[in-house]
Coordinates of N, CA and C and ligand atoms in Angstrom, one line a residue:
X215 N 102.7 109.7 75.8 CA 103.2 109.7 77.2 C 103.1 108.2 77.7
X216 N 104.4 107.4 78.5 CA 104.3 106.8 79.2 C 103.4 106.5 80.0
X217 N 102.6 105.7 80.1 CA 102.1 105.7 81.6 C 101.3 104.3 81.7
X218 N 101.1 103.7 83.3 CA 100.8 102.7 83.2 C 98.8 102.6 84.8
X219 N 99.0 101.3 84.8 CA 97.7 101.5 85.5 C 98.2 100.3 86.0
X220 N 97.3 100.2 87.5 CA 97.3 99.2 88.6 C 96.0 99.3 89.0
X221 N 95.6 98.2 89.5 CA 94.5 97.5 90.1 C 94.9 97.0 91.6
X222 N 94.2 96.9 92.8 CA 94.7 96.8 93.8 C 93.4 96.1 94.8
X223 N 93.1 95.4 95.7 CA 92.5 94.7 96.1 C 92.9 94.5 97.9
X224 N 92.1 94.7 98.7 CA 92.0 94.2 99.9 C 91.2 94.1 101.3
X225 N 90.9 93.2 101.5 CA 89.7 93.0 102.4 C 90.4 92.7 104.2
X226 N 89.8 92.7 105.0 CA 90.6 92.2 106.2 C 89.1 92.2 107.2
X227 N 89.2 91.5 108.0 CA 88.0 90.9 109.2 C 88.4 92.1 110.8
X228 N 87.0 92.5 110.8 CA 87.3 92.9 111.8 C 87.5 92.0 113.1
X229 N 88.0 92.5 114.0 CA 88.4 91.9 115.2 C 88.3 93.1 116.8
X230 N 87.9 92.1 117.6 CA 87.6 92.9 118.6 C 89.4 93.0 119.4
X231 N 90.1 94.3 120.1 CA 91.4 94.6 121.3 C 92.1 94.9 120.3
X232 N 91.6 95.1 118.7 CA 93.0 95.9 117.7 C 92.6 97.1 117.4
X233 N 93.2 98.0 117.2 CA 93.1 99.5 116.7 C 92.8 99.3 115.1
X234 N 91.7 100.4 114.4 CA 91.7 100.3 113.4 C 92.7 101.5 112.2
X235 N 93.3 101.3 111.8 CA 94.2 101.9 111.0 C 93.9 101.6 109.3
X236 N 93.7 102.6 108.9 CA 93.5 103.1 107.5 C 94.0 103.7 107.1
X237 N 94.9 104.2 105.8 CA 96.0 105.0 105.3 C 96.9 105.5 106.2
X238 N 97.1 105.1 106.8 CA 97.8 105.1 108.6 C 97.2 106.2 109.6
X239 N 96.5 106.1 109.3 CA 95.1 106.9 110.3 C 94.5 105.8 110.7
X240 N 94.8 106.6 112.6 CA 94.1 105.3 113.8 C 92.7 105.9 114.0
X241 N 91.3 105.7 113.4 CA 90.3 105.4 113.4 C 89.7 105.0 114.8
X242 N 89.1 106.3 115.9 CA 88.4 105.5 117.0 C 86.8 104.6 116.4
X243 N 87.3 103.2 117.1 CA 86.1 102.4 116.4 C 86.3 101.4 117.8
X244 N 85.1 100.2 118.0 CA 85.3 100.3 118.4 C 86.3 98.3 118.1
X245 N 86.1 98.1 117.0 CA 86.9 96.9 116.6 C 87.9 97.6 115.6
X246 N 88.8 96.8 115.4 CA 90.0 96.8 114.3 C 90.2 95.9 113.4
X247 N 91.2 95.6 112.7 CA 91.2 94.7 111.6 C 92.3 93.7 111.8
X248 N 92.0 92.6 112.0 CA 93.2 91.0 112.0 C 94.0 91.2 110.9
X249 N 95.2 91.0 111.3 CA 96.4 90.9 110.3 C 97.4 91.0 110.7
X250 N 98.3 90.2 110.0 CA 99.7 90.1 110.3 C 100.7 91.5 111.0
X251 N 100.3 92.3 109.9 CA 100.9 93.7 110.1 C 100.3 94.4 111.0
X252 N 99.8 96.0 110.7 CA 98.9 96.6 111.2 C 97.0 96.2 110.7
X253 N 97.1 95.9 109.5 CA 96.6 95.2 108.4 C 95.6 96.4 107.8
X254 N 96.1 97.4 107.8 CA 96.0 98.6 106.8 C 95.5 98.3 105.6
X255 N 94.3 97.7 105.8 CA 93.8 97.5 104.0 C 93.8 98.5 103.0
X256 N 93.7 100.1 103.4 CA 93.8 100.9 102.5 C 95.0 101.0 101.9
X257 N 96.2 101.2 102.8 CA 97.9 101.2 102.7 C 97.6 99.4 101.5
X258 N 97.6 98.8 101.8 CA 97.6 97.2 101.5 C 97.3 97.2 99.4
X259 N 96.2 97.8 99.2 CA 95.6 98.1 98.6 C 96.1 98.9 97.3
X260 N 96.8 100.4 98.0 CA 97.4 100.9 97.2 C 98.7 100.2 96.9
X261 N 99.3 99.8 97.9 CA 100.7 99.1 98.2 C 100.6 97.8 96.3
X262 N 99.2 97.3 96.5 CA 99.3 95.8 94.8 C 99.0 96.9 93.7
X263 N 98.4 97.6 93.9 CA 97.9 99.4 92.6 C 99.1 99.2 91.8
X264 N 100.0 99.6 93.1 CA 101.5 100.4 92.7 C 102.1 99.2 91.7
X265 N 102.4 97.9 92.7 CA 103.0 97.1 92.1 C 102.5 96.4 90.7
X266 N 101.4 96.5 90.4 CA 100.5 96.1 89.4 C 100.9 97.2 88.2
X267 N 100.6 98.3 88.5 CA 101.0 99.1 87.2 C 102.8 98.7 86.9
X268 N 103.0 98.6 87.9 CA 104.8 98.3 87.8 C 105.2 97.1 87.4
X269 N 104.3 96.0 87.2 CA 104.3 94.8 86.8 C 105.4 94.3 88.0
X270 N 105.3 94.7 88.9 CA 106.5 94.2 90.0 C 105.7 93.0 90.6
X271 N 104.7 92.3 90.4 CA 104.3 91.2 91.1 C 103.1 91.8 92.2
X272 N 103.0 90.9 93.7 CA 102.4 91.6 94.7 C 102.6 92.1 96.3
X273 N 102.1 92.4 96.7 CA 103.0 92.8 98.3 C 103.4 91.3 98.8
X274 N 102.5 90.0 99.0 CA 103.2 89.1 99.3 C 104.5 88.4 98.8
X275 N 104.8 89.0 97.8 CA 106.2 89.0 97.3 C 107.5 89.3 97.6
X276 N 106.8 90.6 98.2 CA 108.0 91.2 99.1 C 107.9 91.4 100.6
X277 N 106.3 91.4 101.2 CA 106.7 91.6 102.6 C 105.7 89.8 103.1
X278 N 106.4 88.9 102.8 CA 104.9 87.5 103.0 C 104.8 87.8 104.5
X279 N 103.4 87.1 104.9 CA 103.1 87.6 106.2 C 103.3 85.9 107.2
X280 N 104.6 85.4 106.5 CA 105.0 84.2 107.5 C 105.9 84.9 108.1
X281 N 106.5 86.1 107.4 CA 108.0 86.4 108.2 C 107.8 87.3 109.3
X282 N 108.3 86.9 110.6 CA 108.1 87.5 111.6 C 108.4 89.1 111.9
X283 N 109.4 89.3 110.6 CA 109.8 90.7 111.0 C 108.7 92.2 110.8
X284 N 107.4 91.1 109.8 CA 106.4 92.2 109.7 C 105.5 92.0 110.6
X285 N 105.4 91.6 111.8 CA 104.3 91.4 112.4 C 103.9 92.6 113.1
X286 N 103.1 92.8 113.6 CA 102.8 94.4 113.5 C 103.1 95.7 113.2
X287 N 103.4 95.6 111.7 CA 104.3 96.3 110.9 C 103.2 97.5 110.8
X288 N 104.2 98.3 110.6 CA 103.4 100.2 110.0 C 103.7 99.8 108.6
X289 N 102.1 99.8 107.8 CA 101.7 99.6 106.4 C 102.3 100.5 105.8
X290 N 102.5 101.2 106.3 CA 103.3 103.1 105.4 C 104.4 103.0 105.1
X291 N 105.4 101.7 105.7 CA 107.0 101.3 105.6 C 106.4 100.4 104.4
X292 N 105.1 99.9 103.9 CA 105.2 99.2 102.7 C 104.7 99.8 101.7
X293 N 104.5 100.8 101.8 CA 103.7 101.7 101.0 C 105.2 102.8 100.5
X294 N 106.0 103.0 101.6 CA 106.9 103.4 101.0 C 108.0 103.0 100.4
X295 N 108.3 102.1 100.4 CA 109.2 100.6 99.9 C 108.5 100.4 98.5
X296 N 106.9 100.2 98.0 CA 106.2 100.3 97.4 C 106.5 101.6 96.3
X297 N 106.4 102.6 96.5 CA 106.7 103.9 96.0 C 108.2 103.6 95.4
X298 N 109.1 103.3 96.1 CA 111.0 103.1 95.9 C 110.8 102.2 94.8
X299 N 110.1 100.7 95.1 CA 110.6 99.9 94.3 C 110.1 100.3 92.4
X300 N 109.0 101.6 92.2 CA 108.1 102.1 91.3 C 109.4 103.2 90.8
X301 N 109.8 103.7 91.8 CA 110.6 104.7 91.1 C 112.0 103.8 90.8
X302 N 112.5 103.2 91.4 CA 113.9 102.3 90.8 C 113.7 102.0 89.2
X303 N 112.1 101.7 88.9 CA 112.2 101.4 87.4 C 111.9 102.4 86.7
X304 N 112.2 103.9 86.9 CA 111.9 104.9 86.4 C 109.8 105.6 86.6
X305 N 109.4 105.1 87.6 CA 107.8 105.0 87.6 C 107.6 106.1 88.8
X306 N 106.7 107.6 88.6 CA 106.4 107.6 89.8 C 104.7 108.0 89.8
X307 N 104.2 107.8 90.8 CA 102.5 108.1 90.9 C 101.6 108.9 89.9
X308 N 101.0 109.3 89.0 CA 100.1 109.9 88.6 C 99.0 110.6 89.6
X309 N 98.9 109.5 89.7 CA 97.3 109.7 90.5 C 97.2 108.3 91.2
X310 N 96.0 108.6 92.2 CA 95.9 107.2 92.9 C 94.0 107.2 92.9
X311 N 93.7 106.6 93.3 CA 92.2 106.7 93.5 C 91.7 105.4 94.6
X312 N 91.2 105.5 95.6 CA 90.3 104.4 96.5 C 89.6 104.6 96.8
X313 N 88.9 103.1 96.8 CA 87.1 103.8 97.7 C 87.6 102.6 98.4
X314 N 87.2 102.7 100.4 CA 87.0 101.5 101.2 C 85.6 101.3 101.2
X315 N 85.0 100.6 101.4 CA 83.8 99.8 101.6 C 83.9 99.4 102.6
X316 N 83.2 99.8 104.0 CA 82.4 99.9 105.1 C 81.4 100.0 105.7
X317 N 80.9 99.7 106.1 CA 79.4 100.3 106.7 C 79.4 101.0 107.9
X318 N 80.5 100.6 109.0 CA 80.9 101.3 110.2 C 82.3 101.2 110.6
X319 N 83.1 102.2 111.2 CA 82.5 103.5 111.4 C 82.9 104.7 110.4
X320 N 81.7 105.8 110.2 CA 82.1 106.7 109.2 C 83.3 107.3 108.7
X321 N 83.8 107.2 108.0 CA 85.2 107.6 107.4 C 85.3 108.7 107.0
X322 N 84.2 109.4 106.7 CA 84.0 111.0 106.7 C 85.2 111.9 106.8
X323 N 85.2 111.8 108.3 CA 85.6 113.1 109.1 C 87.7 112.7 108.6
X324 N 87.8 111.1 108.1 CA 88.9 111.2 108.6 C 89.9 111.3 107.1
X325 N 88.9 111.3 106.0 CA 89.2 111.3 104.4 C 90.7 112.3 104.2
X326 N 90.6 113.1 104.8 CA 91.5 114.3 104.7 C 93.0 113.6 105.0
X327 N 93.2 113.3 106.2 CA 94.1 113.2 106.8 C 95.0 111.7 106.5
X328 N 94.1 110.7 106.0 CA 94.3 110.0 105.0 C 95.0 109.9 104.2
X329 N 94.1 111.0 102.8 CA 94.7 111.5 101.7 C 96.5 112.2 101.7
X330 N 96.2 113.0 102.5 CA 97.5 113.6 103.2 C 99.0 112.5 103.4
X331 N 98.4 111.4 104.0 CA 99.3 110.4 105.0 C 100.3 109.9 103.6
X332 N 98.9 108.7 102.6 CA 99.3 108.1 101.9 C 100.1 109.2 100.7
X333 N 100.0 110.7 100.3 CA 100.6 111.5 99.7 C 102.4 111.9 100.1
X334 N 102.2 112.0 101.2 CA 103.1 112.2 102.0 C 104.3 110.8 102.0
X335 N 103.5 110.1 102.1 CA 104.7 108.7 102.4 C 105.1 108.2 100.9
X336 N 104.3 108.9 99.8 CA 104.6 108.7 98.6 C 105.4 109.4 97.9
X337 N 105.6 110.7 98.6 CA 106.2 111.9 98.0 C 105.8 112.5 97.2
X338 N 104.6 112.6 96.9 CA 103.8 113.4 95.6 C 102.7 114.3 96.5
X339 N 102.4 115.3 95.6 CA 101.3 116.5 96.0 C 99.9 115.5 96.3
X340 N 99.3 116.1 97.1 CA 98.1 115.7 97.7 C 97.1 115.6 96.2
X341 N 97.2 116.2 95.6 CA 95.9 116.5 94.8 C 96.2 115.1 93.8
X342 N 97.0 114.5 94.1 CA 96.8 113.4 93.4 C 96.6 112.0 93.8
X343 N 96.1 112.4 95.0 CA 95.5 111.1 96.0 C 93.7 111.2 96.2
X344 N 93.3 110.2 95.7 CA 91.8 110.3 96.2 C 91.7 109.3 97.0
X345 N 90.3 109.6 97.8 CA 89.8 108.2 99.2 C 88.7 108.4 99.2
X346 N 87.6 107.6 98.8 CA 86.3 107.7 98.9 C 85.8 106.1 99.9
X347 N 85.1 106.7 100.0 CA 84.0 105.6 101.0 C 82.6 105.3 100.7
X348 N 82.7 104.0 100.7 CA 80.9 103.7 100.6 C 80.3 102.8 101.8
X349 N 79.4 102.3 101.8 CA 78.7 101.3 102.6 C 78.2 100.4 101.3
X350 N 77.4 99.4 101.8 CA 76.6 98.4 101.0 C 75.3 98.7 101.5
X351 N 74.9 99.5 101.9 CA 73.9 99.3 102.3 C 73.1 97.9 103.1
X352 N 74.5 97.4 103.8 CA 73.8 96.1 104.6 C 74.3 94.9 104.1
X353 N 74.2 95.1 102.9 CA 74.8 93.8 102.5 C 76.2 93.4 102.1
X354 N 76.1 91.6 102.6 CA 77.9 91.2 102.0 C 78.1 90.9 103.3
X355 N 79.7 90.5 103.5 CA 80.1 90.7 105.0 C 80.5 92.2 105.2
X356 N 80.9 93.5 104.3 CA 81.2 94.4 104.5 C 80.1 95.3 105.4
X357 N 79.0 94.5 104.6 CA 77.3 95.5 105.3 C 76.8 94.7 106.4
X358 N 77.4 93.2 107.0 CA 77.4 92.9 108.1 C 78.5 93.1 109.8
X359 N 79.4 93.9 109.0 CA 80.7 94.5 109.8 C 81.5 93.6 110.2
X360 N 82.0 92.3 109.7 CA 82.4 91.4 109.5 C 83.9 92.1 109.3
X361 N 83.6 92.7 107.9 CA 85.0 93.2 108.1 C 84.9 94.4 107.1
X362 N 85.8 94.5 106.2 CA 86.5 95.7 104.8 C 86.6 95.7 104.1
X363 N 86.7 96.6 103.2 CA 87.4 96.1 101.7 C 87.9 97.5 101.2
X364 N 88.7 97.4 100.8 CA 89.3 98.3 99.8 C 89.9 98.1 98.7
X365 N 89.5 99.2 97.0 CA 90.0 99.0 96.2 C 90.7 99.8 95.6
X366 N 91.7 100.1 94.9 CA 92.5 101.4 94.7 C 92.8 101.0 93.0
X367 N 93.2 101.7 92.6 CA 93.9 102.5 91.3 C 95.0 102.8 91.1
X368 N 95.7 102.4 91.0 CA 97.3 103.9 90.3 C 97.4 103.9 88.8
X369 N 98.1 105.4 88.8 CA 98.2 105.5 87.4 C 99.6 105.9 88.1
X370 N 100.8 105.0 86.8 CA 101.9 105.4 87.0 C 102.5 106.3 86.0
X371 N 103.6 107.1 86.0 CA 103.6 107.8 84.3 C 105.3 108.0 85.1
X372 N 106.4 107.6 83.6 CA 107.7 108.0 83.3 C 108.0 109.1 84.4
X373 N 109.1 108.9 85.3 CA 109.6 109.8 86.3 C 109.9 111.4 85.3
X374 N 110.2 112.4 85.6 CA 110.3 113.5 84.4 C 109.4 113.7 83.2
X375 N 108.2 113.7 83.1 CA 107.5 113.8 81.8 C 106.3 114.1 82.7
Ligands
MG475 MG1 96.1 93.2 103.7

């Protein structure tokens, strides 16, 4: 069987008057995250996964964040552009896997709806989306609330097979 693997990476600083948005779930907290876009580290995250197994390069490739047209962009229009540009070369999702790294606030309650978002804007069945969460237990800037991190996974495999 075809199939390929991606690696994915993204951190962003919290900030105090922004909404926090994760797999395009708006998170009551009571800071958000600086960035160009919405700055959806989880969407961000999966968005280099995708393109990594796809050998397509990285999101700053295709959406750089000098260009004004993304400035408070919905991460889910990159995530889905992301998905297009995977299937144009015959690629579609396997599976995905993320853990964010946080310490506040709990992501718990909101894992579900998450899962769901980033499935949905992907086009694939839910059961092939995972979202886990950790803390540091304090440490890093993550364990000082500084900011985030998220890391993701894709497994891509031949469209039809
Ligand atoms: Mg980002």
């Amino acid at each position: 069987m075809d199939i390929r693997v991606g690696i994915g990476y993204d951190a962003h600083r919290f900030t105090e008057g922004r909404p926090l948005v994760l797999g395009g779930i708006t998170i009551p907290h009571d800071k958000g995250l600086l960035g160009h876009s919405d700055a959806d580290a989880l969407s961000h995250a999966v968005c280099d996964a995708i393109l990594g197994a796809a050998a397509l390069g990285d999101m700053g490739k295709y959406f750089p964040d000098t260009d004004p047209k993304w400035k408070g962009a919905d991460s889910l229009v990159f995530l889905k552009e992301c998905g297009r540009l995977a299937r144009e070369k015959g690629w579609v999702v396997g599976n995905l896997d993320a853990i964010i790294v946080c310490q506040k606030p709990k992501m718990a309650p909101h894992i579900v709806k998450m899962v769901e978002t980033l499935a949905r804007t992907l086009g694939i069945e839910a059961d092939r989306v995972s979202v886990k969460a950790k803390t540091t237990e304090g440490m890093g800037f993550e364990g000082r609330e500084e900011g985030l991190s998220v890391q993701a996974i894709v497994q891509l495999k031949k469209e039809g097979k």
